[in-house]
Short mmCIF file of C-alpha atoms and ligand atoms in Angstrom, two decimals:
data_model
loop_
_atom_site.label_atom_id
_atom_site.label_comp_id
_atom_site.label_asym_id
_atom_site.label_seq_id
_atom_site.Cartn_x
_atom_site.Cartn_y
_atom_site.Cartn_z
CA UNK A 1 -94.46 12.06 -26.54
CA UNK A 2 -94.11 11.71 -29.98
CA UNK A 3 -91.92 13.72 -32.22
CA UNK A 4 -92.32 13.78 -35.95
CA UNK A 5 -89.25 14.98 -37.92
CA UNK A 6 -89.96 17.74 -40.45
CA UNK A 7 -88.42 15.46 -43.70
CA UNK A 8 -88.30 18.47 -46.00
CA UNK A 9 -86.37 20.72 -43.33
CA UNK A 10 -84.36 18.19 -42.36
CA UNK A 11 -83.43 17.37 -45.72
CA UNK A 12 -82.57 20.83 -46.24
CA UNK A 13 -80.23 21.08 -43.80
CA UNK A 14 -78.35 18.03 -44.58
CA UNK A 15 -77.95 18.92 -48.09
CA UNK A 16 -76.77 22.61 -47.09
CA UNK A 17 -74.28 20.97 -44.78
CA UNK A 18 -72.96 18.69 -46.90
CA UNK A 19 -72.64 21.15 -49.58
CA UNK A 20 -70.69 23.67 -47.60
CA UNK A 21 -68.10 20.64 -46.60
CA UNK A 22 -68.37 18.22 -49.51
CA UNK A 23 -64.97 16.01 -48.87
CA UNK A 24 -64.80 17.33 -45.54
CA UNK A 25 -68.25 16.48 -44.44
CA UNK A 26 -68.26 15.63 -40.63
CA UNK A 27 -65.14 17.06 -40.04
CA UNK A 28 -65.06 19.69 -37.16
CA UNK A 29 -63.05 21.89 -34.53
CA UNK A 30 -65.03 20.34 -31.96
CA UNK A 31 -62.03 18.94 -30.08
CA UNK A 32 -60.02 22.05 -30.60
CA UNK A 33 -57.34 22.72 -27.87
CA UNK A 34 -57.94 19.61 -26.40
CA UNK A 35 -54.98 17.14 -26.55
CA UNK A 36 -55.68 13.61 -26.72
CA UNK A 37 -52.41 11.11 -26.09
CA UNK A 38 -53.19 7.40 -27.64
CA UNK A 39 -50.73 4.63 -26.47
CA UNK A 40 -51.38 1.66 -28.91
CA UNK A 41 -49.68 -0.72 -30.84
CA UNK A 42 -46.57 -1.03 -28.48
CA UNK A 43 -45.07 -4.70 -29.68
CA UNK A 44 -42.14 -5.82 -27.81
CA UNK A 45 -38.69 -6.00 -29.43
CA UNK A 46 -37.12 -9.29 -30.19
CA UNK A 47 -40.42 -11.12 -29.78
CA UNK A 48 -43.11 -11.79 -32.59
CA UNK A 49 -45.54 -9.03 -33.23
CA UNK A 50 -48.89 -10.97 -32.43
CA UNK A 51 -52.30 -11.03 -33.45
CA UNK A 52 -52.92 -9.35 -30.34
CA UNK A 53 -50.72 -6.47 -31.46
CA UNK A 54 -52.68 -6.20 -34.55
CA UNK A 55 -55.86 -5.60 -32.72
CA UNK A 56 -54.59 -2.75 -30.66
CA UNK A 57 -52.89 -1.31 -33.91
CA UNK A 58 -55.93 -1.18 -35.90
CA UNK A 59 -58.33 -0.03 -32.85
CA UNK A 60 -55.71 2.68 -31.70
CA UNK A 61 -55.30 4.05 -35.53
CA UNK A 62 -59.07 4.21 -35.98
CA UNK A 63 -59.28 6.32 -32.92
CA UNK A 64 -56.60 8.43 -33.69
CA UNK A 65 -57.87 9.01 -36.92
CA UNK A 66 -61.12 10.00 -35.29
CA UNK A 67 -60.23 12.21 -33.00
CA UNK A 68 -58.10 14.10 -35.21
CA UNK A 69 -61.16 14.54 -37.86
CA UNK A 70 -62.94 15.84 -34.82
CA UNK A 71 -60.19 18.62 -34.22
CA UNK A 72 -58.41 16.95 -31.41
CA UNK A 73 -54.65 17.55 -31.22
CA UNK A 74 -53.89 13.81 -31.16
CA UNK A 75 -50.58 12.22 -30.48
CA UNK A 76 -50.20 8.62 -31.25
CA UNK A 77 -47.40 6.83 -29.55
CA UNK A 78 -45.77 3.39 -30.14
CA UNK A 79 -44.78 2.39 -26.28
CA UNK A 80 -42.47 0.02 -27.59
CA UNK A 81 -41.35 -2.71 -25.15
CA UNK A 82 -37.41 -2.34 -25.51
CA UNK A 83 -36.28 -2.69 -21.85
CA UNK A 84 -36.35 -5.14 -19.09
CA UNK A 85 -34.02 -7.90 -17.67
CA UNK A 86 -35.13 -10.01 -20.86
CA UNK A 87 -32.48 -7.88 -22.72
CA UNK A 88 -29.78 -9.07 -20.16
CA UNK A 89 -30.49 -12.48 -21.44
CA UNK A 90 -30.78 -11.65 -25.38
CA UNK A 91 -27.37 -10.29 -24.99
CA UNK A 92 -25.70 -13.12 -23.27
CA UNK A 93 -27.45 -15.46 -26.03
CA UNK A 94 -26.34 -13.21 -28.80
CA UNK A 95 -22.72 -13.26 -27.77
CA UNK A 96 -22.91 -16.89 -27.55
CA UNK A 97 -24.37 -17.97 -30.67
CA UNK A 98 -24.60 -14.95 -33.02
CA UNK A 99 -22.57 -16.81 -35.65
CA UNK A 100 -25.21 -19.70 -36.02
CA UNK A 101 -28.03 -17.49 -37.54
CA UNK A 102 -28.10 -15.64 -40.76
CA UNK A 103 -31.16 -13.25 -39.26
CA UNK A 104 -33.25 -13.15 -42.25
CA UNK A 105 -36.35 -13.56 -40.19
CA UNK A 106 -34.48 -11.53 -37.61
CA UNK A 107 -37.51 -11.90 -35.02
CA UNK A 108 -37.53 -15.56 -35.52
CA UNK A 109 -33.90 -15.85 -34.76
CA UNK A 110 -33.78 -13.53 -31.85
CA UNK A 111 -36.79 -15.60 -30.34
CA UNK A 112 -35.10 -18.73 -30.91
CA UNK A 113 -31.90 -17.56 -29.03
CA UNK A 114 -34.17 -16.28 -26.14
CA UNK A 115 -35.85 -19.80 -25.46
CA UNK A 116 -32.09 -21.19 -25.70
CA UNK A 117 -30.21 -18.77 -23.14
CA UNK A 118 -33.39 -19.21 -21.07
CA UNK A 119 -33.19 -23.34 -20.88
CA UNK A 120 -29.34 -22.79 -19.90
CA UNK A 121 -30.20 -20.37 -17.46
CA UNK A 122 -32.48 -22.72 -15.58
CA UNK A 123 -29.58 -25.21 -15.99
CA UNK A 124 -26.94 -22.77 -14.52
CA UNK A 125 -27.31 -20.37 -12.18
CA UNK A 126 -23.82 -18.45 -13.48
CA UNK A 127 -25.35 -17.89 -16.65
CA UNK A 128 -28.11 -16.22 -15.13
CA UNK A 129 -25.70 -14.22 -13.34
CA UNK A 130 -24.23 -13.05 -16.54
CA UNK A 131 -27.43 -12.06 -17.70
CA UNK A 132 -28.57 -10.01 -15.05
CA UNK A 133 -24.75 -8.18 -15.26
CA UNK A 134 -25.77 -7.63 -18.99
CA UNK A 135 -28.57 -5.92 -18.00
CA UNK A 136 -26.89 -3.66 -15.10
CA UNK A 137 -24.34 -2.97 -18.17
CA UNK A 138 -27.21 -1.90 -20.04
CA UNK A 139 -28.84 0.21 -17.51
CA UNK A 140 -25.69 1.90 -17.13
CA UNK A 141 -25.07 2.54 -20.48
CA UNK A 142 -21.87 0.68 -21.49
CA UNK A 143 -21.01 1.07 -25.36
CA UNK A 144 -20.84 -3.03 -26.09
CA UNK A 145 -24.26 -3.66 -24.65
CA UNK A 146 -25.83 -0.52 -25.99
CA UNK A 147 -24.74 -1.22 -29.28
CA UNK A 148 -26.26 -4.81 -29.15
CA UNK A 149 -29.68 -3.72 -27.59
CA UNK A 150 -29.99 -0.99 -30.50
CA UNK A 151 -29.04 -3.62 -32.62
CA UNK A 152 -32.16 -5.97 -31.61
CA UNK A 153 -34.13 -2.75 -31.77
CA UNK A 154 -33.39 -1.85 -35.67
CA UNK A 155 -34.03 -5.40 -36.67
CA UNK A 156 -37.17 -5.96 -34.79
CA UNK A 157 -38.52 -2.26 -36.23
CA UNK A 158 -37.55 -3.18 -39.62
CA UNK A 159 -40.25 -6.34 -39.27
CA UNK A 160 -42.65 -4.14 -37.53
CA UNK A 161 -42.30 -1.51 -40.06
CA UNK A 162 -43.44 -4.07 -43.08
CA UNK A 163 -46.41 -4.51 -41.23
CA UNK A 164 -47.18 -0.75 -40.25
CA UNK A 165 -46.52 -0.34 -43.95
CA UNK A 166 -49.16 -2.64 -45.09
CA UNK A 167 -51.77 -1.58 -42.94
CA UNK A 168 -50.47 2.20 -43.54
CA UNK A 169 -49.97 3.13 -39.82
CA UNK A 170 -48.04 6.08 -38.45
CA UNK A 171 -47.28 7.16 -35.13
CA UNK A 172 -45.98 10.54 -33.51
CA UNK A 173 -43.53 9.08 -30.95
CA UNK A 174 -41.95 5.61 -30.70
CA UNK A 175 -40.78 6.52 -27.27
CA UNK A 176 -40.66 3.02 -25.53
CA UNK A 177 -39.94 1.69 -22.35
CA UNK A 178 -36.24 2.58 -22.45
CA UNK A 179 -36.96 6.12 -23.16
CA UNK A 180 -37.95 6.29 -19.50
CA UNK A 181 -35.11 4.67 -17.81
CA UNK A 182 -33.43 7.60 -16.79
CA UNK A 183 -36.85 9.08 -15.85
CA UNK A 184 -37.69 6.47 -12.81
CA UNK A 185 -35.60 7.97 -10.26
CA UNK A 186 -38.18 10.99 -10.02
CA UNK A 187 -41.25 8.50 -9.83
CA UNK A 188 -39.23 6.62 -6.56
CA UNK A 189 -38.31 9.81 -4.93
CA UNK A 190 -41.75 11.21 -5.04
CA UNK A 191 -43.17 7.86 -4.28
CA UNK A 192 -40.87 7.72 -0.90
CA UNK A 193 -41.63 11.15 0.09
CA UNK A 194 -45.46 10.59 -0.03
CA UNK A 195 -44.68 7.74 2.59
CA UNK A 196 -46.58 5.44 0.42
CA UNK A 197 -43.41 3.05 -0.66
CA UNK A 198 -42.84 0.42 1.36
CA UNK A 199 -40.42 -2.75 1.83
CA UNK A 200 -41.54 -5.99 1.35
CA UNK A 201 -39.33 -8.68 0.99
CA UNK A 202 -36.72 -6.47 -0.18
CA UNK A 203 -38.65 -4.92 -3.23
CA UNK A 204 -40.19 -1.55 -2.84
CA UNK A 205 -44.24 -1.54 -3.62
CA UNK A 206 -46.90 0.38 -2.90
CA UNK A 207 -49.61 -1.20 -1.01
CA UNK A 208 -52.96 -1.01 -2.40
CA UNK A 209 -54.88 -3.60 -0.37
CA UNK A 210 -57.34 -0.68 0.85
CA UNK A 211 -58.39 -0.59 -3.25
CA UNK A 212 -58.56 -4.41 -2.92
CA UNK A 213 -55.57 -4.70 -5.43
CA UNK A 214 -52.16 -6.66 -4.72
CA UNK A 215 -49.24 -4.35 -3.93
CA UNK A 216 -47.84 -2.25 -6.82
CA UNK A 217 -44.22 -3.22 -7.28
CA UNK A 218 -41.88 -0.34 -8.07
CA UNK A 219 -38.54 -1.36 -7.35
CA UNK A 220 -37.35 -5.30 -7.52
CA UNK A 221 -35.02 -6.52 -4.68
CA UNK A 222 -32.00 -5.95 -6.83
CA UNK A 223 -32.97 -2.35 -7.65
CA UNK A 224 -33.91 -2.72 -11.17
CA UNK A 225 -37.35 -0.99 -12.33
CA UNK A 226 -40.04 -2.83 -14.00
CA UNK A 227 -42.68 -2.38 -16.48
CA UNK A 228 -45.41 -0.58 -14.02
CA UNK A 229 -42.53 2.11 -12.84
CA UNK A 230 -41.67 2.91 -16.60
CA UNK A 231 -45.63 3.51 -17.30
CA UNK A 232 -45.43 5.94 -14.43
CA UNK A 233 -42.46 7.82 -15.44
CA UNK A 234 -44.40 7.87 -18.71
CA UNK A 235 -47.17 9.16 -17.00
CA UNK A 236 -45.34 12.18 -15.72
CA UNK A 237 -43.61 12.61 -18.85
CA UNK A 238 -46.84 12.88 -20.91
CA UNK A 239 -48.64 14.95 -18.62
CA UNK A 240 -45.71 17.46 -18.93
CA UNK A 241 -45.22 17.10 -22.72
CA UNK A 242 -48.45 16.87 -24.08
CA UNK A 243 -50.65 18.32 -21.21
CA UNK A 244 -53.00 15.92 -22.10
CA UNK A 245 -56.80 15.82 -21.54
CA UNK A 246 -57.22 12.05 -22.16
CA UNK A 247 -54.31 9.46 -22.13
CA UNK A 248 -55.80 6.09 -23.56
CA UNK A 249 -53.87 3.11 -23.54
CA UNK A 250 -55.23 0.59 -25.87
CA UNK A 251 -53.96 -2.90 -24.38
CA UNK A 252 -55.62 -6.15 -23.94
CA UNK A 253 -58.14 -6.92 -21.24
CA UNK A 254 -55.04 -9.32 -19.57
CA UNK A 255 -53.59 -6.16 -18.72
CA UNK A 256 -56.65 -5.06 -16.66
CA UNK A 257 -55.23 -5.16 -13.23
CA UNK A 258 -51.75 -3.50 -14.32
CA UNK A 259 -53.67 -0.49 -15.42
CA UNK A 260 -55.83 -0.34 -12.47
CA UNK A 261 -52.55 -0.41 -10.20
CA UNK A 262 -50.75 2.25 -12.02
CA UNK A 263 -53.64 4.60 -12.57
CA UNK A 264 -54.21 4.17 -8.51
CA UNK A 265 -50.43 4.89 -7.63
CA UNK A 266 -50.33 7.73 -10.06
CA UNK A 267 -52.73 9.80 -7.83
CA UNK A 268 -49.75 9.80 -5.33
CA UNK A 269 -47.59 11.38 -8.15
CA UNK A 270 -48.57 14.87 -7.22
CA UNK A 271 -49.99 15.29 -10.65
CA UNK A 272 -53.30 17.71 -11.31
CA UNK A 273 -56.38 15.82 -11.14
CA UNK A 274 -57.29 16.72 -14.58
CA UNK A 275 -54.36 14.13 -15.69
CA UNK A 276 -54.96 11.14 -13.60
CA UNK A 277 -58.75 11.63 -14.25
CA UNK A 278 -57.73 11.44 -18.21
CA UNK A 279 -56.19 8.31 -17.79
CA UNK A 280 -58.10 5.29 -19.50
CA UNK A 281 -57.45 1.91 -20.21
CA UNK A 282 -59.28 0.95 -23.83
CA UNK A 283 -59.05 -2.70 -23.34
CA UNK A 284 -59.95 -5.52 -25.92
CA UNK A 285 -60.83 -8.95 -26.20
CA UNK A 286 -58.91 -11.71 -27.71
CA UNK A 287 -58.92 -13.30 -31.07
CA UNK A 288 -59.71 -16.50 -31.66
CA UNK A 289 -58.61 -18.45 -35.14
CA UNK A 290 -61.20 -20.55 -36.70
CA UNK A 291 -58.54 -23.58 -36.88
CA UNK A 292 -57.63 -25.67 -39.46
CA UNK A 293 -57.95 -22.44 -41.73
CA UNK A 294 -55.05 -20.52 -40.56
CA UNK A 295 -51.69 -21.20 -42.32
CA UNK A 296 -49.74 -21.66 -39.13
CA UNK A 297 -46.51 -23.20 -38.94
CA UNK A 298 -46.37 -23.80 -35.02
CA UNK A 299 -49.53 -24.54 -33.24
CA UNK A 300 -51.70 -21.13 -32.96
CA UNK A 301 -48.81 -18.75 -33.48
CA UNK A 302 -49.97 -16.89 -36.32
CA UNK A 303 -47.26 -14.34 -37.99
CA UNK A 304 -49.44 -11.29 -38.51
CA UNK A 305 -47.49 -10.28 -41.62
CA UNK A 306 -48.47 -13.63 -43.37
CA UNK A 307 -52.20 -13.39 -42.17
CA UNK A 308 -52.12 -10.13 -44.07
CA UNK A 309 -50.22 -11.30 -47.12
CA UNK A 310 -52.75 -13.87 -47.08
CA UNK A 311 -55.87 -11.82 -46.89
CA UNK A 312 -54.43 -10.13 -49.91
CA UNK A 313 -53.68 -13.42 -51.92
CA UNK A 314 -57.31 -14.37 -50.96
CA UNK A 315 -58.87 -11.24 -51.92
CA UNK A 316 -56.94 -11.70 -55.42
CA UNK A 317 -58.49 -14.97 -55.80
CA UNK A 318 -62.12 -13.86 -55.56
CA UNK A 319 -61.70 -10.81 -57.45
CA UNK A 320 -60.00 -13.23 -60.36
CA UNK A 321 -63.23 -15.32 -60.20
CA UNK A 322 -65.57 -12.63 -59.90
CA UNK A 323 -63.92 -9.95 -62.27
CA UNK A 324 -61.21 -11.76 -64.38
CA UNK A 325 -60.33 -8.41 -66.44
CA UNK A 326 -60.14 -5.60 -63.87
CA UNK A 327 -57.10 -3.56 -64.27
CA UNK A 328 -54.92 -2.84 -61.20
CA UNK A 329 -55.57 -6.18 -59.61
CA UNK A 330 -53.14 -6.12 -57.20
CA UNK A 331 -53.61 -2.65 -55.72
CA UNK A 332 -57.15 -3.80 -55.52
CA UNK A 333 -56.57 -7.02 -53.89
CA UNK A 334 -54.46 -5.27 -51.19
CA UNK A 335 -57.05 -2.69 -50.40
CA UNK A 336 -59.85 -5.64 -50.45
CA UNK A 337 -57.82 -8.15 -48.59
CA UNK A 338 -56.42 -5.57 -45.91
CA UNK A 339 -59.51 -3.97 -45.56
CA UNK A 340 -61.52 -7.16 -44.79
CA UNK A 341 -59.27 -7.94 -41.79
CA UNK A 342 -59.47 -4.31 -40.26
CA UNK A 343 -63.28 -4.05 -40.63
CA UNK A 344 -63.47 -7.53 -38.93
CA UNK A 345 -61.35 -6.40 -36.23
CA UNK A 346 -63.31 -3.24 -35.65
CA UNK A 347 -66.63 -4.81 -36.51
CA UNK A 348 -67.61 -5.73 -32.64
CA UNK A 349 -67.50 -4.02 -29.30
CA UNK A 350 -63.67 -4.14 -28.71
CA UNK A 351 -64.10 -6.04 -25.40
CA UNK A 352 -65.82 -9.10 -27.13
CA UNK A 353 -63.30 -11.63 -28.20
CA UNK A 354 -62.93 -11.70 -31.97
CA UNK A 355 -63.23 -15.08 -33.94
CA UNK A 356 -61.25 -15.03 -37.29
CA UNK A 357 -62.58 -16.89 -40.20
CA UNK A 358 -61.89 -16.15 -43.58
CA UNK A 359 -64.96 -17.03 -45.32
CA UNK A 360 -67.07 -14.75 -43.37
CA UNK A 361 -64.58 -11.73 -43.47
CA UNK A 362 -64.09 -11.71 -47.04
CA UNK A 363 -67.86 -12.24 -47.95
CA UNK A 364 -68.65 -9.45 -50.54
CA UNK A 365 -72.43 -9.88 -49.38
CA UNK A 366 -72.02 -9.94 -45.50
CA UNK A 367 -71.46 -7.57 -42.96
CA UNK A 368 -67.80 -7.16 -44.04
CA UNK A 369 -65.28 -4.55 -45.38
CA UNK A 370 -65.49 -5.75 -49.02
CA UNK A 371 -69.39 -5.34 -48.92
CA UNK A 372 -68.70 -1.09 -47.94
CA UNK A 373 -66.44 -1.21 -50.50
CA UNK A 374 -68.50 -3.12 -53.12
CA UNK A 375 -71.60 -0.51 -52.53
CA UNK A 376 -69.00 2.65 -52.70
CA UNK A 377 -67.47 1.38 -56.19
CA UNK A 378 -71.27 0.96 -57.00
CA UNK A 379 -71.69 4.72 -56.07
CA UNK A 380 -68.67 5.58 -58.00
CA UNK A 381 -69.52 4.14 -61.14
CA UNK A 382 -72.85 5.56 -60.86
CA UNK A 383 -71.46 9.10 -60.99
CA UNK A 384 -68.84 8.13 -63.46
CA UNK A 385 -71.65 7.35 -65.91
CA UNK A 386 -73.30 10.54 -65.27
CA UNK A 387 -72.59 13.46 -67.51
CA UNK A 388 -71.53 15.61 -64.83
CA UNK A 389 -71.57 15.91 -61.07
CA UNK A 390 -74.82 17.73 -60.04
CA UNK A 391 -74.91 21.01 -57.57
CA UNK A 392 -76.94 21.55 -55.06
CA UNK A 393 -78.78 24.05 -57.15
CA UNK A 394 -79.75 20.83 -59.22
CA UNK A 395 -81.70 19.16 -56.62
CA UNK A 396 -85.59 19.11 -55.99
CA UNK A 397 -85.97 18.15 -52.28
CA UNK A 398 -89.53 16.72 -53.18
CA UNK A 399 -87.74 13.70 -54.96
CA UNK A 400 -85.83 12.99 -51.47
CA UNK A 401 -88.62 12.81 -49.56
CA UNK A 402 -89.53 8.98 -50.10
CA UNK A 403 -88.88 6.47 -47.82
CA UNK A 404 -85.54 5.18 -49.09
CA UNK A 405 -84.05 8.53 -49.61
CA UNK A 406 -84.69 9.69 -46.45
CA UNK A 407 -83.60 6.86 -44.56
CA UNK A 408 -80.45 7.90 -46.29
CA UNK A 409 -80.85 11.46 -45.50
CA UNK A 410 -81.36 10.52 -41.87
CA UNK A 411 -77.72 8.40 -41.78
CA UNK A 412 -75.86 11.11 -43.26
CA UNK A 413 -77.37 13.76 -40.69
CA UNK A 414 -75.79 11.19 -38.08
CA UNK A 415 -72.53 11.16 -39.28
CA UNK A 416 -70.92 13.54 -37.12
CA UNK A 417 -72.78 12.36 -34.10
CA UNK A 418 -71.70 8.73 -34.80
CA UNK A 419 -67.93 10.17 -34.90
CA UNK A 420 -68.38 11.70 -31.43
CA UNK A 421 -69.96 8.54 -30.21
CA UNK A 422 -66.84 6.70 -31.47
CA UNK A 423 -64.42 9.00 -29.30
CA UNK A 424 -66.81 9.65 -26.26
CA UNK A 425 -66.85 5.15 -25.81
CA UNK A 426 -63.49 5.00 -27.73
CA UNK A 427 -65.41 2.46 -29.84
CA UNK A 428 -64.62 2.29 -33.34
CA UNK A 429 -67.20 -0.09 -34.37
CA UNK A 430 -70.15 2.26 -33.73
CA UNK A 431 -68.55 3.51 -37.10
CA UNK A 432 -68.30 0.13 -38.65
CA UNK A 433 -71.80 -0.33 -37.86
CA UNK A 434 -73.11 2.97 -39.25
CA UNK A 435 -71.39 2.40 -42.46
CA UNK A 436 -72.66 -1.13 -42.73
CA UNK A 437 -76.38 0.15 -42.46
CA UNK A 438 -75.49 3.36 -44.86
CA UNK A 439 -74.28 0.60 -47.23
CA UNK A 440 -77.51 -1.37 -46.98
CA UNK A 441 -79.80 1.88 -47.37
CA UNK A 442 -78.21 2.79 -50.24
CA UNK A 443 -78.35 -0.58 -51.83
CA UNK A 444 -82.22 -0.68 -51.34
CA UNK A 445 -82.48 2.78 -52.79
CA UNK A 446 -80.27 1.46 -55.63
CA UNK A 447 -82.39 -1.56 -56.13
CA UNK A 448 -85.81 0.88 -56.01
CA UNK A 449 -84.98 3.55 -58.18
CA UNK A 450 -83.58 3.95 -61.56
CA UNK A 451 -80.90 6.83 -61.22
CA UNK A 452 -79.55 7.72 -64.73
CA UNK A 453 -82.90 8.02 -66.46
CA UNK A 454 -85.89 9.95 -66.57
CA UNK A 455 -86.77 13.37 -65.70
CA UNK A 456 -83.53 15.59 -65.50
CA UNK A 457 -83.80 17.23 -62.11
CA UNK A 458 -84.95 14.11 -60.56
CA UNK A 459 -82.04 12.44 -61.98
CA UNK A 460 -79.82 15.04 -60.62
CA UNK A 461 -81.42 14.76 -57.44
CA UNK A 462 -80.65 10.98 -57.16
CA UNK A 463 -77.22 11.76 -58.41
CA UNK A 464 -76.66 14.18 -55.72
CA UNK A 465 -77.77 11.46 -53.00
CA UNK A 466 -75.36 9.09 -54.66
CA UNK A 467 -72.81 11.63 -54.30
CA UNK A 468 -73.12 12.15 -50.61
CA UNK A 469 -73.23 8.34 -49.91
CA UNK A 470 -70.11 8.11 -51.97
CA UNK A 471 -68.17 10.98 -49.74
CA UNK A 472 -69.40 9.42 -46.32
CA UNK A 473 -68.86 5.96 -47.30
CA UNK A 474 -65.25 6.77 -48.11
CA UNK A 475 -64.51 9.04 -45.37
CA UNK A 476 -66.05 6.91 -42.86
CA UNK A 477 -63.90 3.88 -44.04
CA UNK A 478 -60.47 5.95 -44.28
CA UNK A 479 -61.21 6.73 -40.65
CA UNK A 480 -61.21 3.07 -39.61
CA UNK A 481 -58.18 2.86 -41.56
CA UNK A 482 -59.93 1.27 -44.84
CA UNK A 483 -58.65 2.32 -48.21
CA UNK A 484 -61.10 2.24 -51.12
CA UNK A 485 -60.84 0.45 -54.48
CA UNK A 486 -61.65 2.35 -57.43
CA UNK A 487 -63.28 -0.67 -59.03
CA UNK A 488 -64.16 -4.32 -57.69
N1 LIG B 501 -45.58 -3.97 -24.71
C1 LIG B 501 -46.64 -4.25 -23.98
C2 LIG B 501 -47.23 -5.82 -24.72
O1 LIG B 501 -46.97 -6.17 -25.68
C3 LIG B 501 -47.75 -3.18 -24.27
C4 LIG B 501 -47.51 -2.06 -23.58
C5 LIG B 501 -48.73 -1.20 -23.56
N2 LIG B 501 -48.52 0.25 -23.25
C6 LIG B 501 -48.28 0.50 -21.93
N3 LIG B 501 -48.07 1.96 -21.76
N4 LIG B 501 -48.03 -0.29 -21.25
O2 LIG B 501 -47.93 -6.48 -23.94
#
């Protein structure tokens, strides 16, 4: 069967729909009364925020924004890795050596202390015993241990916040693993009653052999809870607190097995099927650095904050070359540099491994963040050069029926559907690809038609088309977490 679109009717619909919403074009109440929990970023206290954490932060943030724009009630949770036996070690190391450190780069110093104490534990079993006791004390909420733990958390969050500020990412909740430490007894209780919790080498586990998976450990032989137990407690809590329709976990594919296991065990918690069906691991691939080009200090460990700073600096240099007299250079460099990193991260299906190469991501002519910003800035300057913004009444539909314009109209028509597909598949790259296409289409149109000359009605019509592209490019980029510069 062949379909023909009635171009005129399509154009008329798009124009009217756009005119009724303008800056809110694409926004809807589609997800009304649906609750979406998104667990993302979730770095570990006293450990570096690595480039994998950057990916979950960016993917999670883009999903968060898009769900929200479609009217869902969205809850963003930074499930901090702030608990576990390693904190017993951290406390021991800190007690012993803290005077040797200045904590100007707190995470580096804490990591160093952690490496040292681990080495000592290997040599000396009695030190390991002390570490275990520290963790027990922390679990029992003894003052001194809790104080130190709070200090680690505070120092780490201060560092993480520098990154969140640069990216302008915010969370609704910072309830991390520690938050669930007093909520795991209930999980163990329910699992025990279900008859599925069995002893194995002193530990308590749920056997998952019928699902072809290794057993899920719930309690270690010394009685301590683990990562998985805290995640199960979090599922119970989130179901009750947020009544979620979906609970998404934006976490690297290395944790595929972990999530398959806990989603299976969650079925034993007596929750409504709605909740266990709503659990979804939104996994993503690794980041490979194109070697030799990254300013790394030790091997391949890239400090994310350094990487973002470098992006800003490099963008600044390019701007300096292209447009030396531009004003607000620093602000623009920040938007372009950070935007380039964000776009690169979100430009392919998330499960694919990503290649990080400065020359590619900052190429103003490539399929990049800066390219979208560049075309956006062009629409902006066209609109600024016009005497006034046209209204719908100034538009002559006949002038939009040429191939280049209709291509743009079709894209604009698709915007909301693209946003829906982003949330259907939890794939922000569908929006990235869409924005590149729209930017290219506008570029073709711009090269083939004079906008600010000739017949008044025709000029206004082309201006209105430019205006629609301007809004959709900005809105779409903002949903991905990218800010638009006014000039470039
Ligand atoms: N802190 C973990 C890590 O850095 C990620 C936590 C993900 N969220 C969760 N609910 N398990 O690997």
